[in-house]
Coordinates of C-alpha atoms in Angstrom, one line a residue:
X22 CA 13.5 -19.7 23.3
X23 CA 15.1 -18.9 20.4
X24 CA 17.1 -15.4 20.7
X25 CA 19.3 -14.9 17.4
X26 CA 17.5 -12.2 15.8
X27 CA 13.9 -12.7 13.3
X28 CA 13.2 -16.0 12.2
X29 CA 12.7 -15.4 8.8
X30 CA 10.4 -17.4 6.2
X31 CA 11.8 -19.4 3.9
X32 CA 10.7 -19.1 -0.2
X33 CA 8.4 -22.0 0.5
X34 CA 6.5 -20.5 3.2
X35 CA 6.6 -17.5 1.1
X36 CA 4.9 -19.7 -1.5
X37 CA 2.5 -20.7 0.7
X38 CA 1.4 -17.0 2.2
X39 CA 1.6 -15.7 -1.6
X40 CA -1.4 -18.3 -2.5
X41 CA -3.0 -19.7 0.5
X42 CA -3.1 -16.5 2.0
X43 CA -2.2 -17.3 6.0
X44 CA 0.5 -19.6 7.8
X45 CA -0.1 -21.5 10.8
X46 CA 3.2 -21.3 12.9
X47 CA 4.3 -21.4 16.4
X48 CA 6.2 -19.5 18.8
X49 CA 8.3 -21.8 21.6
X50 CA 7.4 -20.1 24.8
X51 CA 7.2 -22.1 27.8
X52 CA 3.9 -23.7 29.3
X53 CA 4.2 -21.8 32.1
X54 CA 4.2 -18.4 30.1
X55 CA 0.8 -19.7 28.6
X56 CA -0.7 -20.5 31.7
X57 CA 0.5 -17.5 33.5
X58 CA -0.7 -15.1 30.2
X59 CA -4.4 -16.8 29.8
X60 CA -4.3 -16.5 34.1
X61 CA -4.1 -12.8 33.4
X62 CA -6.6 -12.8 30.5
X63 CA -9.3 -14.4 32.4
X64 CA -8.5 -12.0 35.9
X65 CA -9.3 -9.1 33.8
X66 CA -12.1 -10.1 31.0
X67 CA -14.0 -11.2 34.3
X68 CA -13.6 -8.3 36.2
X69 CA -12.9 -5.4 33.8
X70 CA -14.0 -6.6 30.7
X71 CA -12.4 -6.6 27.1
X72 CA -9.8 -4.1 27.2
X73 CA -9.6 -3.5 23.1
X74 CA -7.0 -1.3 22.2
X75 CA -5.5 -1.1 25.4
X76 CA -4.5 -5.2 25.4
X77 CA -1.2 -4.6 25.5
X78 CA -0.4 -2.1 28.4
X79 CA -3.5 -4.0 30.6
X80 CA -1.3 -7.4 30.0
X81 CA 2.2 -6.0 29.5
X82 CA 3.4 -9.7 29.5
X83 CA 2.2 -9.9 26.3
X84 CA 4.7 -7.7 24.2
X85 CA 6.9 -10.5 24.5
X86 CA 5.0 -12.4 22.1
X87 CA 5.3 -10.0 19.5
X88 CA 8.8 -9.6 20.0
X89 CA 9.5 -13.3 19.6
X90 CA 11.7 -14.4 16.5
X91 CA 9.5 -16.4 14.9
X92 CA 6.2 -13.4 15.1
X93 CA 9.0 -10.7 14.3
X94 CA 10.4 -12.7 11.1
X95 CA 7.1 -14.0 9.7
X96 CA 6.0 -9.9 10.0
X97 CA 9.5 -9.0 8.6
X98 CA 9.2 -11.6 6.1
X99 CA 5.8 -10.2 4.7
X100 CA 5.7 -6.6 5.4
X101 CA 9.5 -5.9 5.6
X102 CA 12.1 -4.9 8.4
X103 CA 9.7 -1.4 9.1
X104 CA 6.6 -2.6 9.5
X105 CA 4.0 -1.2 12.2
X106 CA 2.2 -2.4 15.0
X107 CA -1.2 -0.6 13.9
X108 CA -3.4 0.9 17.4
X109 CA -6.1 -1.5 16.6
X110 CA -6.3 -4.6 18.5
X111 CA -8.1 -6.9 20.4
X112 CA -8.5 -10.0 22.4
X113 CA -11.2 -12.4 20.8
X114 CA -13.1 -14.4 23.8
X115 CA -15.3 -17.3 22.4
X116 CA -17.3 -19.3 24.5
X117 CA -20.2 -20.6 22.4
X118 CA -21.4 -23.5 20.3
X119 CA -22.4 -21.6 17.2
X120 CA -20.2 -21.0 14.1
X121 CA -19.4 -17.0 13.4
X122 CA -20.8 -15.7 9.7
X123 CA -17.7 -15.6 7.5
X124 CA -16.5 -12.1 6.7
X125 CA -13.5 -9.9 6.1
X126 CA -12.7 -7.4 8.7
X127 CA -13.3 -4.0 8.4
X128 CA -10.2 -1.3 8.8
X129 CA -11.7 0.3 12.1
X130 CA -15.3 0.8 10.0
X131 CA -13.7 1.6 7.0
X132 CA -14.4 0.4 4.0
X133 CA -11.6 1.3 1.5
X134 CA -10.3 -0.6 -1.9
X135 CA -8.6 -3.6 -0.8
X136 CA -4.7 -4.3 -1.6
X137 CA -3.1 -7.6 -3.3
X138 CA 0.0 -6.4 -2.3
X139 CA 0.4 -7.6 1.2
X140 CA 0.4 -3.8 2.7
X141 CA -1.5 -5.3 5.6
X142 CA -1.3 -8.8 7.9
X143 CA -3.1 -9.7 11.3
X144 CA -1.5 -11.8 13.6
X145 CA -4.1 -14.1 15.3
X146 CA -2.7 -15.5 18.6
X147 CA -3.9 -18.3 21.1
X148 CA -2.8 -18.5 24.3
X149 CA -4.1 -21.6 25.3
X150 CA -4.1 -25.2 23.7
X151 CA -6.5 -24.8 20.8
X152 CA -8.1 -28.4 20.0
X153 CA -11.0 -28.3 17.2
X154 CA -13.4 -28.9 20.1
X155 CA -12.6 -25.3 21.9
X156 CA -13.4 -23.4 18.5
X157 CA -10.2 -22.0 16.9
X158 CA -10.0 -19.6 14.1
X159 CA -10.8 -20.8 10.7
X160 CA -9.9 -19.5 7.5
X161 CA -10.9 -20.4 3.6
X162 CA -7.5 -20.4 1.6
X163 CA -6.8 -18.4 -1.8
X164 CA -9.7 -15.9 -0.4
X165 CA -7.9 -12.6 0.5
X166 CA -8.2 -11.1 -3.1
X167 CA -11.9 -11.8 -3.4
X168 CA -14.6 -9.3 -2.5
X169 CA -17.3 -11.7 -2.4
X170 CA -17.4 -14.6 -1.3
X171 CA -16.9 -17.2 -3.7
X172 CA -17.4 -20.1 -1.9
X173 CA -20.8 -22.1 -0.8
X174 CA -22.0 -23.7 2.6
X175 CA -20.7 -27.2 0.7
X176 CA -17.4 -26.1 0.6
X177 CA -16.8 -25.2 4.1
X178 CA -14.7 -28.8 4.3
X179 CA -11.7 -26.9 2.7
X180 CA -11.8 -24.6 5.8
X181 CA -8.3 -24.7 7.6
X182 CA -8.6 -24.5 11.3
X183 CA -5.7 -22.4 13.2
X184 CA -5.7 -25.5 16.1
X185 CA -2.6 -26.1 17.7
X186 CA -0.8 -25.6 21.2
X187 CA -0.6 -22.8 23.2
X188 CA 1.4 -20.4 21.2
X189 CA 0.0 -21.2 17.8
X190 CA -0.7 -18.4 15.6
X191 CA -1.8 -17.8 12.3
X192 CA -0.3 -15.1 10.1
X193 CA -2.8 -14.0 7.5
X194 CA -3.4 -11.5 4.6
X195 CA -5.5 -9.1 5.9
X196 CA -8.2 -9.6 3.8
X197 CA -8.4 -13.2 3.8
X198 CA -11.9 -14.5 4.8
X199 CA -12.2 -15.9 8.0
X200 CA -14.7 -16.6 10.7
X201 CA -14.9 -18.1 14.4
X202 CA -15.5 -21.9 14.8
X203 CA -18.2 -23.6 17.2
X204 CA -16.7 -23.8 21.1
X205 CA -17.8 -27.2 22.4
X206 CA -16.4 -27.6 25.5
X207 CA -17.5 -24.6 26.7
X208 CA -14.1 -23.2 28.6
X209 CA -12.6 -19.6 27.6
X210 CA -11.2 -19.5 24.4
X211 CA -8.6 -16.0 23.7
X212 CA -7.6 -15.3 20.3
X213 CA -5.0 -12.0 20.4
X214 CA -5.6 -10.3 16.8
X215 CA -2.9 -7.8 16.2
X216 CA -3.1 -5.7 13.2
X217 CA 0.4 -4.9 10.8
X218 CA 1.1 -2.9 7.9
X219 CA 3.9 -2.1 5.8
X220 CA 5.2 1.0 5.5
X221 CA 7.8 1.0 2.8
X222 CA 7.5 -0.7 -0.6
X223 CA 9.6 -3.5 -1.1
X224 CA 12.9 -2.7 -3.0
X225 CA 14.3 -6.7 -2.1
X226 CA 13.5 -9.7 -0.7
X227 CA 12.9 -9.7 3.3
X228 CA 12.7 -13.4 3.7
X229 CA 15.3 -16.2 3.4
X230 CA 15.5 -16.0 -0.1
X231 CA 17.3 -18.1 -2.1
X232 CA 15.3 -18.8 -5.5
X233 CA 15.0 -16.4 -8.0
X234 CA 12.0 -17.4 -9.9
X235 CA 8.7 -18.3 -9.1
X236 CA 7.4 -21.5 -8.8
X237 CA 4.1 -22.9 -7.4
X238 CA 4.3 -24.1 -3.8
X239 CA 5.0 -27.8 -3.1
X240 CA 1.4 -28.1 -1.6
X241 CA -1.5 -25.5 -3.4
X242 CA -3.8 -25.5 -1.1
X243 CA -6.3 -23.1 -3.0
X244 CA -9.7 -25.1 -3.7
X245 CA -11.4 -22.2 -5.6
X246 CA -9.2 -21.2 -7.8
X247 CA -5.3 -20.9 -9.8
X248 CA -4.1 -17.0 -10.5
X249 CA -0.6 -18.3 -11.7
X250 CA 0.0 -14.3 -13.2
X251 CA -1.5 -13.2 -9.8
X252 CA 1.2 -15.1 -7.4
X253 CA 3.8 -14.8 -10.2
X254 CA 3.7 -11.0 -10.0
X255 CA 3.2 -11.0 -6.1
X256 CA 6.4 -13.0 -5.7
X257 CA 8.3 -10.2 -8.1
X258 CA 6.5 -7.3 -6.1
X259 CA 8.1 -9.0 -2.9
X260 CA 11.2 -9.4 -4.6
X261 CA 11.3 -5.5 -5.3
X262 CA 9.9 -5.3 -9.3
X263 CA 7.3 -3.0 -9.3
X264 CA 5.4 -3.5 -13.0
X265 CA 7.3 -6.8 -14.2
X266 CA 3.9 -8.5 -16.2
X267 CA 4.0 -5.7 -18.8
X268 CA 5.0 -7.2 -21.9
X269 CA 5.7 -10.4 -20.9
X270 CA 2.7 -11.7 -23.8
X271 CA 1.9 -11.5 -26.7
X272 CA -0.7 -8.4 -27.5
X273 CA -3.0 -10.3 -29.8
X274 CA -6.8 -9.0 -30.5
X275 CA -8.1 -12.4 -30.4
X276 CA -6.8 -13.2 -26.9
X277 CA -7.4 -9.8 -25.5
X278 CA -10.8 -10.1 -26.7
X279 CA -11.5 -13.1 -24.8
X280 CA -9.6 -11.5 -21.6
X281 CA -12.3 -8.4 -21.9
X282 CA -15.3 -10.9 -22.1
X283 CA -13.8 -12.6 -19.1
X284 CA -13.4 -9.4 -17.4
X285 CA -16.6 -8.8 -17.6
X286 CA -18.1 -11.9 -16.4
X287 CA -20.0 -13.1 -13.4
X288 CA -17.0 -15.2 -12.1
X289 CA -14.5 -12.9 -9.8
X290 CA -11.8 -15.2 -9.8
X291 CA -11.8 -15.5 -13.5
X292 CA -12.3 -11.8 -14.0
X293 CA -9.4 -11.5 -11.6
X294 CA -7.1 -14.1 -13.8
X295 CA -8.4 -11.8 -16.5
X296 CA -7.5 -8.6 -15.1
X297 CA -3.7 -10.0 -14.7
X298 CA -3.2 -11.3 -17.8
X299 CA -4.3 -8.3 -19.7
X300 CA -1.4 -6.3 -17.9
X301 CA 1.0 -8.4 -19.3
X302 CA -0.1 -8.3 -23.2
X303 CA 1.6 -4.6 -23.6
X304 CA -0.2 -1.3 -25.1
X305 CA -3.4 -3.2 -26.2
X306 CA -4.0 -4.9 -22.7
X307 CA -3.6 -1.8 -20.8
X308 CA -6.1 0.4 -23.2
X309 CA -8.6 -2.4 -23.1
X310 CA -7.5 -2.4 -18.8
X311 CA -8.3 1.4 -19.3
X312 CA -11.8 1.1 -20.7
X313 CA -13.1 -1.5 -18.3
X314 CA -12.0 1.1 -15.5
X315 CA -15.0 2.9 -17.1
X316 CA -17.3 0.3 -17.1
X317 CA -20.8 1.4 -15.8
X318 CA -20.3 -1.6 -13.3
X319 CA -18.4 -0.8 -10.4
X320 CA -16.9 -4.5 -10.1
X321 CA -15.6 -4.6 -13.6
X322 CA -14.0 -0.9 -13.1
X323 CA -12.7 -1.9 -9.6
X324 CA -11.1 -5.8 -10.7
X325 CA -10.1 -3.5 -13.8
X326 CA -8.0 -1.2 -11.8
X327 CA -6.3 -4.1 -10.1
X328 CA -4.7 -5.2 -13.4
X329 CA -4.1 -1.5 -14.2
X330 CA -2.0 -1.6 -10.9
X331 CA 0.5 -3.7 -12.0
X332 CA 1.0 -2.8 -15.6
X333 CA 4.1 -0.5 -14.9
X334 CA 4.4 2.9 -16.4
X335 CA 2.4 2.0 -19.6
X336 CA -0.4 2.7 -17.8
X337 CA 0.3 6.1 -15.9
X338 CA -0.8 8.2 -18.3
X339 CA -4.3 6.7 -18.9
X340 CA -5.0 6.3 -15.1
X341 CA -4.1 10.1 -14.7
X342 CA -6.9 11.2 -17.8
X343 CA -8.9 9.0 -16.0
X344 CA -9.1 10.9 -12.7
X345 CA -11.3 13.6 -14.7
X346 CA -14.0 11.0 -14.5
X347 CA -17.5 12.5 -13.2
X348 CA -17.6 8.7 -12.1
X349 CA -16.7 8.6 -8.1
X350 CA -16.2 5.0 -8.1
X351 CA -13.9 5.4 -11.8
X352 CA -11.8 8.2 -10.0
X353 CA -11.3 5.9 -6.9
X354 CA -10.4 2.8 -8.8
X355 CA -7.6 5.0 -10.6
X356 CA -6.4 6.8 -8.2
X357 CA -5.6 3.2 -6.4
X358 CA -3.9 1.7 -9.2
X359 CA -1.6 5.4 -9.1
X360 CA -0.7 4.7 -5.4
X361 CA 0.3 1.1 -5.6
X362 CA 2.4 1.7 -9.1
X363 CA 4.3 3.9 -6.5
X364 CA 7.5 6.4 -7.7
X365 CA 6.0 5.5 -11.1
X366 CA 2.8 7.5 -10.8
X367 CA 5.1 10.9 -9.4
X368 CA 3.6 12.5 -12.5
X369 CA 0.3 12.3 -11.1
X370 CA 0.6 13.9 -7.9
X371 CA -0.8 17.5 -8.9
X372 CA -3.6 15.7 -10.2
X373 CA -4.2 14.0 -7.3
X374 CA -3.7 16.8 -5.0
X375 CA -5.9 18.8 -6.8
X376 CA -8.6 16.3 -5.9
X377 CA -8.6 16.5 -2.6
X378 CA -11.8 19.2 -2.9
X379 CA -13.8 16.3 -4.5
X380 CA -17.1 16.2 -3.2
X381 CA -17.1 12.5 -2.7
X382 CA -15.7 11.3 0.8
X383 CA -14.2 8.1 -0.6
X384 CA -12.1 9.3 -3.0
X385 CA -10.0 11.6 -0.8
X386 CA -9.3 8.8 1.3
X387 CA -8.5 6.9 -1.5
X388 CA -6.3 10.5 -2.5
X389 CA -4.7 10.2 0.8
X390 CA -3.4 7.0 0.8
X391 CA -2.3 7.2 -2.9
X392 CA -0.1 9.9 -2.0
X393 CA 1.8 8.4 0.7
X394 CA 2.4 5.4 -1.7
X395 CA 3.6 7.4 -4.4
X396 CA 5.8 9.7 -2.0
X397 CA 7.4 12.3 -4.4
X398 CA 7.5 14.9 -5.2
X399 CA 7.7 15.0 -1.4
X400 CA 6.7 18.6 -1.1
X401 CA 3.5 18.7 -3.3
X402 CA 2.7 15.1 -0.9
X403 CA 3.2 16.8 2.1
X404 CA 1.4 19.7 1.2
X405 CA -2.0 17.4 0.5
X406 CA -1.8 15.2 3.0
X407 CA -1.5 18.3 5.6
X408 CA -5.1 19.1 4.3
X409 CA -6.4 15.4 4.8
X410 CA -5.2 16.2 8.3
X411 CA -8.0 19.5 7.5
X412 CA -10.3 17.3 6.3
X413 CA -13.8 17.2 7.4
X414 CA -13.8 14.0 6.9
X415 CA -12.5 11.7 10.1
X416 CA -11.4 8.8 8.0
X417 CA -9.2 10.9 5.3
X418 CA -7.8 12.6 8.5
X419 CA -6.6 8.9 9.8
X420 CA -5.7 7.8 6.8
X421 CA -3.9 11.4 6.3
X422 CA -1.8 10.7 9.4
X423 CA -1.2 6.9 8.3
X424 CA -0.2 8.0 5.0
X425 CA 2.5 10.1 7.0
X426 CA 4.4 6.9 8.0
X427 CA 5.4 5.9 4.2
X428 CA 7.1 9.7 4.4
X429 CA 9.8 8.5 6.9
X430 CA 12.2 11.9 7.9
X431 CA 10.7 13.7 4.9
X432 CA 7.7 14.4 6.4
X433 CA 9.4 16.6 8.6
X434 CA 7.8 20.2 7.6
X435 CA 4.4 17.9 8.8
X436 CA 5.5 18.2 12.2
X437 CA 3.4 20.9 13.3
X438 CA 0.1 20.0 11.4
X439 CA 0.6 16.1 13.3
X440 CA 0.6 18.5 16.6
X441 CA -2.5 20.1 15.7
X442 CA -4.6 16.8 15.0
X443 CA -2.9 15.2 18.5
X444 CA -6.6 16.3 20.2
X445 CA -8.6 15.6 17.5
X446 CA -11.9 13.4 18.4
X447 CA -11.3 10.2 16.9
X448 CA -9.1 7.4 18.5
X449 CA -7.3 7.0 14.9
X450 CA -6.5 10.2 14.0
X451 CA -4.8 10.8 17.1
X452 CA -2.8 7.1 16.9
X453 CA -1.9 7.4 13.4
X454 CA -0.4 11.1 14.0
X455 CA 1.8 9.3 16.9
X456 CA 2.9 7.0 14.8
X457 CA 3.8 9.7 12.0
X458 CA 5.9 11.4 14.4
X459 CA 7.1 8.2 15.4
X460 CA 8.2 7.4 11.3
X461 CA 9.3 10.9 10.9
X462 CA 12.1 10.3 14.1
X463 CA 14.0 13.6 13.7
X464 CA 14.4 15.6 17.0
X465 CA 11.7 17.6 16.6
X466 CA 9.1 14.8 16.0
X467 CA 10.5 12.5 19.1
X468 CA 10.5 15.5 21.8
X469 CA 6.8 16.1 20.3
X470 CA 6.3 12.1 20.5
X471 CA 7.8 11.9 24.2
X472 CA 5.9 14.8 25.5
X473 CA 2.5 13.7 24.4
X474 CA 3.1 10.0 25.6
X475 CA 4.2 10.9 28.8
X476 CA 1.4 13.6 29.0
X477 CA -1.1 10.7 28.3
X478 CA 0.8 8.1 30.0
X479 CA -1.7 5.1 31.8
X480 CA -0.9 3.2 34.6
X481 CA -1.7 -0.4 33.7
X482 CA -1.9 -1.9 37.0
X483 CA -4.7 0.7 38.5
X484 CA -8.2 -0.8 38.0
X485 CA -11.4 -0.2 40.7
X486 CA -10.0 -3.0 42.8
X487 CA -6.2 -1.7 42.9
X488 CA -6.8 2.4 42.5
X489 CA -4.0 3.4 44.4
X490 CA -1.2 1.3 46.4
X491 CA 0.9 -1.2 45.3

């Protein structure tokens, strides 16, 4: 096995995830770790069940998988070199003959605005050799920035199966859509899905990089659609260029009129292409961006606030006047665009805060989030994502404490508030305010960290058949 450090992507896999939206790789383990792992899998899914989040302590073998170069330099590749093992995972066990429904997953039974950017991957790991027959993951390419889904029962012969040897994987965009494929043969079937997100924004490439400009992949493997702006601005994004469409062309009525009517058509992907281009036509696309945000229908506002979210400071000001909409859904879609333009949107930080008494539960977790994005001024951050921690809300508490993480050792004067929410009900709020402290890493924050861990530390080995001795 390889041991010189992360095996990093090169541009043309980069290419690939940009567009396709997953990678199919594989580690190099030996058989023998295979067998051995999927041994261990099948002792305790027949005698204990599923262990969900607690996968990796039950099988402690398996935390060598994620440390292997070619896992931790696809993650480092996509998310960058401080990206986080999220506390949601779990071991997929198929056994039947029936296709899954297509779907994207949820975050933990959230439902929140969903990210271009690549803030979020899955790892989705088989054990065992994975022929068609046994009913491997499969995935629809150029799907993870669709909502619906765009493509038809006919079209399912452009679905890429994640088949392969024991130690396949696929790396995916989170929101990719993605189902489970009919088992024939009957025999256990493990897929490990691990969940990763970014934590910083990208200020360089954190691949192999060697070419400057975008270019389309060798092979585009996206049947339902092109979004040349799209990938062009994802690649720049990746590359550390936050806002690099705006003004790149021309600002002409005539076109921008025929980007608002496709804005507000029927066709997502075409409204999405729309969206895109209209950040890159200057003032004129951004204003006509700015009105769609209040569009009585909520998809035009939201595809309209993903264009808005790459058209650089230009757009800052009219996103900020916009969060005094008595539209929930218009204040949401705003306040997203705010938190992915990042240090851009600092001016609209009070704003934000100020929000966080909003009636409407999803947009202070859409606050929350936002604010960790956007990260300064630190102390008026701080100070509202300490009362998401308040909240009576459990989801803007969790995403309060995962907002924490983007904070790194300025979150600091949080310390005491993470404390407070370390017995809070929810499985989340509790894990992201670990990995806060975890982020945060000054002295204060690890002795917390240490003392809680070791406090709730589990022994992995003790089940009903092996309670006490060795």
């Amino acid at each position: 096995m390889a041991v010189n450090g992360p095996t990093l992507l090169t541009d043309e896999q980069m290419r690939q995830f940009i567009t396709q939206g997953y990678l199919i790789l594989k580690t190099d383990f030996s058989q023998e770790f295979h067998e051995h792992l999927t041994e261990q899998l099948n002792e305790v899914y027949r005698n204990e069940g599923n262990p969900g989040n607690n996968l990796l302590p039950r099988i402690r073998e398996l935390q060598r998988v994620f440390d292997h170069p070619v896992i931790d330099g696809a993650l480092t590749s996509v998310l960058g070199p401080n990206y986080m093992m999220h506390s949601h995972r779990h071991g997929h066990y198929n056994a039947v003959n029936t296709p899954g429904d297509w779907h994207k997953d949820s975050y933990w039974g959230y439902q929140r605005m969903r990210n271009h950017h690549p803030w979020w991957a899955m790892i989705m790991y088989f054990p065992q050799d994975t022929p068609i027959e046994l009913g491997p993951t499969g995935v629809f390419p150029g799907t993870q920035n669709y909502e619906t889904r765009t493509f038809t029962k006919d079209e399912v012969e452009d679905e890429v199966l994640a088949s392969g040897e024991a130690g396949t994987f696929a790396l995916i965009h989170y929101d990719i859509w993605h189902r489970s494929t009919p088992n024939l043969l009957g025999q256990p079937r493990y897929m490990l899905k691990f969940e990763f997100m970014r934590t910083t924004y990208p200020t360089r490439p954190s691949w192999d990089h060697h070419d400057a400009e975008w270019v389309l992949p060798e092979t585009l493997n996206t049947p339902i659609a092109r979004h040349d702006m799209l990938w062009k601005e994802m690649w720049n994004w990746l590359s550390g260029e936050i806002g690099s469409l705006s003004g790149t062309l021309s600002d002409d009525s005539e076109s921008i009129s025929a980007l608002v009517t496709q804005l507000q058509g029927e066709s997502e992907p075409l409204a999405l292409n729309a969206a895109y281009e209209l950040a890159c036509r200057g003032g004129k696309g951004v204003n006509a961006l700015l009105q769609a945000l209040h569009h009585e229908e909520v998809t035009v506002s939201r595809i309209a606030a993903y264009g808005l979210s790459v058209s650089g400071r230009g757009a800052i000001e009219g996103l900020t006047a916009s969060l005094d909409s008595d539209r929930p859904d218009t204040v949401t879609h705003a306040a997203f665009a705010l938190g992915e333009l990042g240090y851009f949107a600092s001016e609209a930080v009070t704003k934000l805060v100020s929000l966080l008494d909003h009636p409407a539960e999803r947009v202070r977790r859409e606050i929350v989030e936002s604010l960790g994005m956007i990260g300064t001024p630190v102390d008026e951050v701080i100070s509202g994502l300490v009362r998401g921690l308040q909240d009576d809300d459990v989801q803007v508490r969790f995403m309060a404490g995962l907002a924490f993480t983007r904070l790194g050792s300025a979150g600091a004067p949080a310390v005491p508030h993470l404390e407070d929410v370390l017995d809070d009900d929810n499985r989340y709020v509790r894990a992201h305010a670990l990995e806060a402290l975890r982020y945060i890493g000054t002295d204060q924050a690890k002795d917390l960290l240490i003392h809680r861990l070791m406090n709730d530390r589990w022994c992995s080995t003790t089940t009903p058949a092996n309670a006490f001795y060795p």
